C-alpha angles and dihedrals in degrees: 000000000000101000089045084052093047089057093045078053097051104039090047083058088055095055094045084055085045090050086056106047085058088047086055099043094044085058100042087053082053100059088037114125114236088251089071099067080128086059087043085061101047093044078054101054092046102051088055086054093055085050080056101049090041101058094038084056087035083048096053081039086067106040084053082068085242141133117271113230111226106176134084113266117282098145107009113156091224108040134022102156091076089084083061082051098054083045096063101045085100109145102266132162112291098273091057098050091054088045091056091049088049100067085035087065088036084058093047093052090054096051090048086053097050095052082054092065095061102120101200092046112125118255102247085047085059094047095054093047091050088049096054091040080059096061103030078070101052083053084050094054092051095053089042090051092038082057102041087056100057119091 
């Protein structure tokens, strides 16, 4: 019963960072200039991807027979530097936005880490948290490549 509750744990920690990273997004698309209707997309795109990741781990969190967390992180075992996240989401020229959503993604690697290290997690838990660390990072990379070409 207590490994199943540590996964709960840990998995509940991963949707309150997802919660947060559609939280950010959602503001960031907010600040956004009308001339980035191409930034408005991405933001968009990525913040589906986090309602993704949020009802597959919602979804584990269930079948756990556990309680699914539904609110942003205040007192996540994981991850706590998300709430700095959410502060500097302030509307900014294009580079610092991107800059902000950088360290967002880099936060949300390391939660992801972190989860990861869990010893006692099933394996396909493991599995799906791996999986969406994978391409979290692959968001990561775009917004890293989209901020370093800008002037």
């Amino acid at each position: 019963m207590k490994t199943t509750t540590a996964t709960a744990e840990v998995l509940n920690d991963l949707i309150q960072i997802n919660n947060d990273r559609i939280e950010g997004y959602e503001k960031a698309r907010q600040e956004l200039k009308g001339g980035d209707a191409d930034l408005k997309t991405l933001f968009l795109n990525m913040i589906e991807e986090s309602h993704k990741y949020k009802l597959a781990l919602a979804t584990e969190v269930s079948a756990l027979g556990e309680e699914v967390e539904t609110g942003t992180t205040n007192s996540g075992k994981i991850y706590r530097a998300w709430m700095d996240v959410k502060a500097i989401f302030t509307g900014h020229d294009r580079k610092t936005v991107l800059n902000n959503c950088e360290f967002g993604e880099d936060a949300a690697q390391n939660g992801y880490k972190m989860a990861l290290e869990e010893e006692e997690l099933p394996a396909n838990i493991r599995e799906l948290i791996s999986d969406q660390k994978a391409t979290l990072r692959t968001s990561h990379d775009e917004i890293k490549r989209l901020r370093d070409s800008q002037a």
